Amino acid sequence: MQNWKNQSVAYIAGENKIMIEDYINLITAWAKTRGYSVFGKWDEDAFYDKDKEIVYSLRTKEKKYQMYSLLHECGHALAFESKSYKNRFPTMSKRRFKTAKVNSRTNTFKVEQIVEEHDAWQRGLKLACRLGIEIDKENYNKYASRYVMSYIRKAK
C-alpha cells in the first residue's frame, strides 16, 4: 500500500522536467493511497473538494509550479481531514462544509481564509519532505507568497 515511499528520489533544484514529472506521479500515488482522485486540468484552477478530488492546473507552464500547486492542494486535503480543522478554522469550516451561512465580507472570514491558504502551502511543503522530495524552499515560498498575497489583496 505504501509503494510511493519506494519511488522517492532527491529533487535537484534545477529544471529537470522528467524528474519533476516523477514527483508529480509520486505525489499522485501518495494521494491515491489516501483515497483521493488527482487530475491535472487545463481548463480549471487548482482546488480540493470534500469529495476527495484534487485538481492542479496544467496552464502553469513550468512543471515545478504544477508540482507546487499539487502539493498545496494536498495541503488543503490534509488540513480538512485533520481533527483540528474545525477548531483552527471555524468560519472556513462552516463555509466549506456548508453547516452555516458565512458572510465572506467579514474580517474574521478574510483573515481565516488567508491563514488557511498559508497553512495549506506549509502542509504541502511538509508533505514533500515526507515523500523525500527536496524542494528549493526559497523558490517554493516565493511562489506560495504570490498566491497568499492574492488573497490579501482580495481581502481589502
PDB file of C-alpha atoms in Angstrom:
ATOM      1  CA  MET A   1       0.000   0.000   0.000  1.00  0.00           C
ATOM      2  CA  GLN A   2       2.885   2.380   0.702  1.00  0.00           C
ATOM      3  CA  ASN A   3       4.769   1.864  -2.582  1.00  0.00           C
ATOM      4  CA  TRP A   4       5.021   5.622  -3.065  1.00  0.00           C
ATOM      5  CA  LYS A   5       7.774   5.711  -0.414  1.00  0.00           C
ATOM      6  CA  ASN A   6       9.982   3.435  -2.517  1.00  0.00           C
ATOM      7  CA  GLN A   7       9.673   5.761  -5.523  1.00  0.00           C
ATOM      8  CA  SER A   8      11.266   8.718  -3.725  1.00  0.00           C
ATOM      9  CA  VAL A   9      14.382  10.283  -5.215  1.00  0.00           C
ATOM     10  CA  ALA A  10      16.140  13.539  -4.366  1.00  0.00           C
ATOM     11  CA  TYR A  11      14.999  16.655  -6.189  1.00  0.00           C
ATOM     12  CA  ILE A  12      17.865  18.675  -7.619  1.00  0.00           C
ATOM     13  CA  ALA A  13      16.945  22.363  -7.618  1.00  0.00           C
ATOM     14  CA  GLY A  14      17.264  22.571 -11.409  1.00  0.00           C
ATOM     15  CA  GLU A  15      14.690  22.279 -14.145  1.00  0.00           C
ATOM     16  CA  ASN A  16      14.719  18.527 -14.745  1.00  0.00           C
ATOM     17  CA  LYS A  17      11.170  18.165 -16.126  1.00  0.00           C
ATOM     18  CA  ILE A  18      11.319  14.381 -16.220  1.00  0.00           C
ATOM     19  CA  MET A  19      12.260  14.243 -12.548  1.00  0.00           C
ATOM     20  CA  ILE A  20       9.511  16.711 -11.642  1.00  0.00           C
ATOM     21  CA  GLU A  21       7.017  14.608 -13.594  1.00  0.00           C
ATOM     22  CA  ASP A  22       8.194  11.656 -11.481  1.00  0.00           C
ATOM     23  CA  TYR A  23       7.481  13.736  -8.374  1.00  0.00           C
ATOM     24  CA  ILE A  24       4.016  14.614  -9.618  1.00  0.00           C
ATOM     25  CA  ASN A  25       3.436  10.883 -10.115  1.00  0.00           C
ATOM     26  CA  LEU A  26       4.826  10.211  -6.632  1.00  0.00           C
ATOM     27  CA  ILE A  27       2.507  12.781  -5.051  1.00  0.00           C
ATOM     28  CA  THR A  28      -0.405  11.360  -7.046  1.00  0.00           C
ATOM     29  CA  ALA A  29       0.455   7.823  -5.865  1.00  0.00           C
ATOM     30  CA  TRP A  30       0.548   9.077  -2.260  1.00  0.00           C
ATOM     31  CA  ALA A  31      -2.848  10.759  -2.748  1.00  0.00           C
ATOM     32  CA  LYS A  32      -4.387   7.602  -4.164  1.00  0.00           C
ATOM     33  CA  THR A  33      -3.282   5.619  -1.090  1.00  0.00           C
ATOM     34  CA  ARG A  34      -5.321   8.136   0.922  1.00  0.00           C
ATOM     35  CA  GLY A  35      -8.404   7.735  -1.286  1.00  0.00           C
ATOM     36  CA  TYR A  36      -8.028  10.948  -3.301  1.00  0.00           C
ATOM     37  CA  SER A  37      -8.542  11.310  -7.037  1.00  0.00           C
ATOM     38  CA  VAL A  38      -5.948  13.585  -8.676  1.00  0.00           C
ATOM     39  CA  PHE A  39      -6.350  15.357 -12.009  1.00  0.00           C
ATOM     40  CA  GLY A  40      -4.246  17.828 -13.936  1.00  0.00           C
ATOM     41  CA  LYS A  41      -6.604  20.055 -15.931  1.00  0.00           C
ATOM     42  CA  TRP A  42      -6.092  22.855 -18.423  1.00  0.00           C
ATOM     43  CA  ASP A  43      -9.474  24.492 -18.024  1.00  0.00           C
ATOM     44  CA  GLU A  44      -9.730  24.849 -14.250  1.00  0.00           C
ATOM     45  CA  ASP A  45      -7.880  26.493 -11.411  1.00  0.00           C
ATOM     46  CA  ALA A  46      -6.411  24.229  -8.753  1.00  0.00           C
ATOM     47  CA  PHE A  47      -8.735  23.082  -5.979  1.00  0.00           C
ATOM     48  CA  TYR A  48      -9.547  20.381  -3.447  1.00  0.00           C
ATOM     49  CA  ASP A  49     -13.126  19.441  -2.659  1.00  0.00           C
ATOM     50  CA  LYS A  50     -14.768  17.422   0.069  1.00  0.00           C
ATOM     51  CA  ASP A  51     -15.419  14.586  -2.407  1.00  0.00           C
ATOM     52  CA  LYS A  52     -11.658  13.911  -2.200  1.00  0.00           C
ATOM     53  CA  GLU A  53     -10.866  15.306  -5.639  1.00  0.00           C
ATOM     54  CA  ILE A  54      -7.587  17.186  -6.061  1.00  0.00           C
ATOM     55  CA  VAL A  55      -7.107  19.239  -9.207  1.00  0.00           C
ATOM     56  CA  TYR A  56      -3.965  21.088 -10.194  1.00  0.00           C
ATOM     57  CA  SER A  57      -3.723  23.449 -13.141  1.00  0.00           C
ATOM     58  CA  LEU A  58      -1.792  22.485 -16.262  1.00  0.00           C
ATOM     59  CA  ARG A  59      -1.972  26.084 -17.518  1.00  0.00           C
ATOM     60  CA  THR A  60       1.118  26.822 -15.461  1.00  0.00           C
ATOM     61  CA  LYS A  61       3.980  26.434 -17.926  1.00  0.00           C
ATOM     62  CA  GLU A  62       6.696  25.249 -15.568  1.00  0.00           C
ATOM     63  CA  LYS A  63       6.345  21.715 -14.242  1.00  0.00           C
ATOM     64  CA  LYS A  64       7.802  22.650 -10.865  1.00  0.00           C
ATOM     65  CA  TYR A  65       4.966  25.139 -10.383  1.00  0.00           C
ATOM     66  CA  GLN A  66       2.435  22.468 -11.301  1.00  0.00           C
ATOM     67  CA  MET A  67       4.047  20.311  -8.625  1.00  0.00           C
ATOM     68  CA  TYR A  68       3.944  23.176  -6.103  1.00  0.00           C
ATOM     69  CA  SER A  69       0.250  23.677  -6.867  1.00  0.00           C
ATOM     70  CA  LEU A  70      -0.436  19.971  -6.413  1.00  0.00           C
ATOM     71  CA  LEU A  71       1.413  19.971  -3.081  1.00  0.00           C
ATOM     72  CA  HIS A  72      -0.650  22.980  -1.967  1.00  0.00           C
ATOM     73  CA  GLU A  73      -3.931  21.269  -2.815  1.00  0.00           C
ATOM     74  CA  CYS A  74      -2.737  18.151  -0.978  1.00  0.00           C
ATOM     75  CA  GLY A  75      -2.051  20.514   1.933  1.00  0.00           C
ATOM     76  CA  HIS A  76      -5.721  21.534   1.863  1.00  0.00           C
ATOM     77  CA  ALA A  77      -6.736  17.878   1.831  1.00  0.00           C
ATOM     78  CA  LEU A  78      -4.537  17.147   4.838  1.00  0.00           C
ATOM     79  CA  ALA A  79      -5.906  20.185   6.682  1.00  0.00           C
ATOM     80  CA  PHE A  80      -9.573  19.340   6.004  1.00  0.00           C
ATOM     81  CA  GLU A  81      -9.075  15.838   7.326  1.00  0.00           C
ATOM     82  CA  SER A  82      -7.218  16.892  10.455  1.00  0.00           C
ATOM     83  CA  LYS A  83      -9.105  16.736  13.737  1.00  0.00           C
ATOM     84  CA  SER A  84      -8.114  20.315  14.484  1.00  0.00           C
ATOM     85  CA  TYR A  85      -9.513  21.867  11.269  1.00  0.00           C
ATOM     86  CA  LYS A  86     -12.896  22.875  12.696  1.00  0.00           C
ATOM     87  CA  ASN A  87     -11.256  24.408  15.775  1.00  0.00           C
ATOM     88  CA  ARG A  88      -8.478  26.199  13.872  1.00  0.00           C
ATOM     89  CA  PHE A  89     -10.740  27.488  11.095  1.00  0.00           C
ATOM     90  CA  PRO A  90     -14.316  27.596  12.456  1.00  0.00           C
ATOM     91  CA  THR A  91     -15.607  30.127   9.931  1.00  0.00           C
ATOM     92  CA  MET A  92     -13.977  28.440   6.942  1.00  0.00           C
ATOM     93  CA  SER A  93     -15.209  25.063   8.193  1.00  0.00           C
ATOM     94  CA  LYS A  94     -18.823  26.295   8.257  1.00  0.00           C
ATOM     95  CA  ARG A  95     -18.492  27.578   4.719  1.00  0.00           C
ATOM     96  CA  ARG A  96     -16.586  24.602   3.271  1.00  0.00           C
ATOM     97  CA  PHE A  97     -18.877  22.001   4.820  1.00  0.00           C
ATOM     98  CA  LYS A  98     -21.995  24.144   4.413  1.00  0.00           C
ATOM     99  CA  THR A  99     -23.074  23.835   8.047  1.00  0.00           C
ATOM    100  CA  ALA A 100     -23.999  27.535   8.293  1.00  0.00           C
ATOM    101  CA  LYS A 101     -24.121  30.672   6.175  1.00  0.00           C
ATOM    102  CA  VAL A 102     -20.930  32.683   6.256  1.00  0.00           C
ATOM    103  CA  ASN A 103     -20.520  36.315   5.272  1.00  0.00           C
ATOM    104  CA  SER A 104     -17.322  36.415   3.219  1.00  0.00           C
ATOM    105  CA  ARG A 105     -17.045  40.177   3.741  1.00  0.00           C
ATOM    106  CA  THR A 106     -16.284  39.940   7.469  1.00  0.00           C
ATOM    107  CA  ASN A 107     -12.763  40.424   8.741  1.00  0.00           C
ATOM    108  CA  THR A 108     -12.985  37.076  10.532  1.00  0.00           C
ATOM    109  CA  PHE A 109     -13.630  35.262   7.272  1.00  0.00           C
ATOM    110  CA  LYS A 110     -10.951  37.157   5.357  1.00  0.00           C
ATOM    111  CA  VAL A 111      -8.239  36.570   7.954  1.00  0.00           C
ATOM    112  CA  GLU A 112      -9.147  32.906   8.386  1.00  0.00           C
ATOM    113  CA  GLN A 113      -9.059  32.404   4.628  1.00  0.00           C
ATOM    114  CA  ILE A 114      -5.572  33.900   4.391  1.00  0.00           C
ATOM    115  CA  VAL A 115      -4.287  31.829   7.311  1.00  0.00           C
ATOM    116  CA  GLU A 116      -5.862  28.675   5.870  1.00  0.00           C
ATOM    117  CA  GLU A 117      -4.194  29.271   2.496  1.00  0.00           C
ATOM    118  CA  HIS A 118      -0.812  29.774   4.150  1.00  0.00           C
ATOM    119  CA  ASP A 119      -1.388  26.633   6.216  1.00  0.00           C
ATOM    120  CA  ALA A 120      -2.051  24.578   3.058  1.00  0.00           C
ATOM    121  CA  TRP A 121       1.213  25.788   1.490  1.00  0.00           C
ATOM    122  CA  GLN A 122       3.118  24.819   4.642  1.00  0.00           C
ATOM    123  CA  ARG A 123       1.450  21.403   4.811  1.00  0.00           C
ATOM    124  CA  GLY A 124       2.335  20.877   1.134  1.00  0.00           C
ATOM    125  CA  LEU A 125       5.982  21.615   1.861  1.00  0.00           C
ATOM    126  CA  LYS A 126       5.983  19.193   4.810  1.00  0.00           C
ATOM    127  CA  LEU A 127       4.408  16.544   2.591  1.00  0.00           C
ATOM    128  CA  ALA A 128       7.181  16.997   0.018  1.00  0.00           C
ATOM    129  CA  CYS A 129       9.742  16.446   2.782  1.00  0.00           C
ATOM    130  CA  ARG A 130       7.941  13.309   3.995  1.00  0.00           C
ATOM    131  CA  LEU A 131       7.937  11.950   0.438  1.00  0.00           C
ATOM    132  CA  GLY A 132      11.667  12.633   0.086  1.00  0.00           C
ATOM    133  CA  ILE A 133      11.262  15.451  -2.418  1.00  0.00           C
ATOM    134  CA  GLU A 134      13.919  18.077  -1.721  1.00  0.00           C
ATOM    135  CA  ILE A 135      12.370  21.364  -2.683  1.00  0.00           C
ATOM    136  CA  ASP A 136      14.071  24.661  -3.277  1.00  0.00           C
ATOM    137  CA  LYS A 137      12.307  26.161  -0.241  1.00  0.00           C
ATOM    138  CA  GLU A 138      13.080  29.743  -1.190  1.00  0.00           C
ATOM    139  CA  ASN A 139      11.518  29.244  -4.629  1.00  0.00           C
ATOM    140  CA  TYR A 140       8.548  27.332  -3.179  1.00  0.00           C
ATOM    141  CA  ASN A 141       7.902  30.040  -0.566  1.00  0.00           C
ATOM    142  CA  LYS A 142       8.216  32.792  -3.162  1.00  0.00           C
ATOM    143  CA  TYR A 143       5.632  31.027  -5.340  1.00  0.00           C
ATOM    144  CA  ALA A 144       3.365  30.383  -2.344  1.00  0.00           C
ATOM    145  CA  SER A 145       3.643  34.016  -1.220  1.00  0.00           C
ATOM    146  CA  ARG A 146       2.461  35.197  -4.612  1.00  0.00           C
ATOM    147  CA  TYR A 147      -0.792  33.261  -4.158  1.00  0.00           C
ATOM    148  CA  VAL A 148      -1.265  34.108  -0.488  1.00  0.00           C
ATOM    149  CA  MET A 149      -0.856  37.779  -1.451  1.00  0.00           C
ATOM    150  CA  SER A 150      -3.707  37.407  -3.959  1.00  0.00           C
ATOM    151  CA  TYR A 151      -5.993  36.572  -1.013  1.00  0.00           C
ATOM    152  CA  ILE A 152      -4.619  39.521   0.957  1.00  0.00           C
ATOM    153  CA  ARG A 153      -5.326  41.871  -1.954  1.00  0.00           C
ATOM    154  CA  LYS A 154      -8.815  40.430  -2.331  1.00  0.00           C
ATOM    155  CA  ALA A 155      -9.462  40.970   1.394  1.00  0.00           C
ATOM    156  CA  LYS A 156      -9.002  44.739   1.205  1.00  0.00           C
TER     157      LYS A 156
END
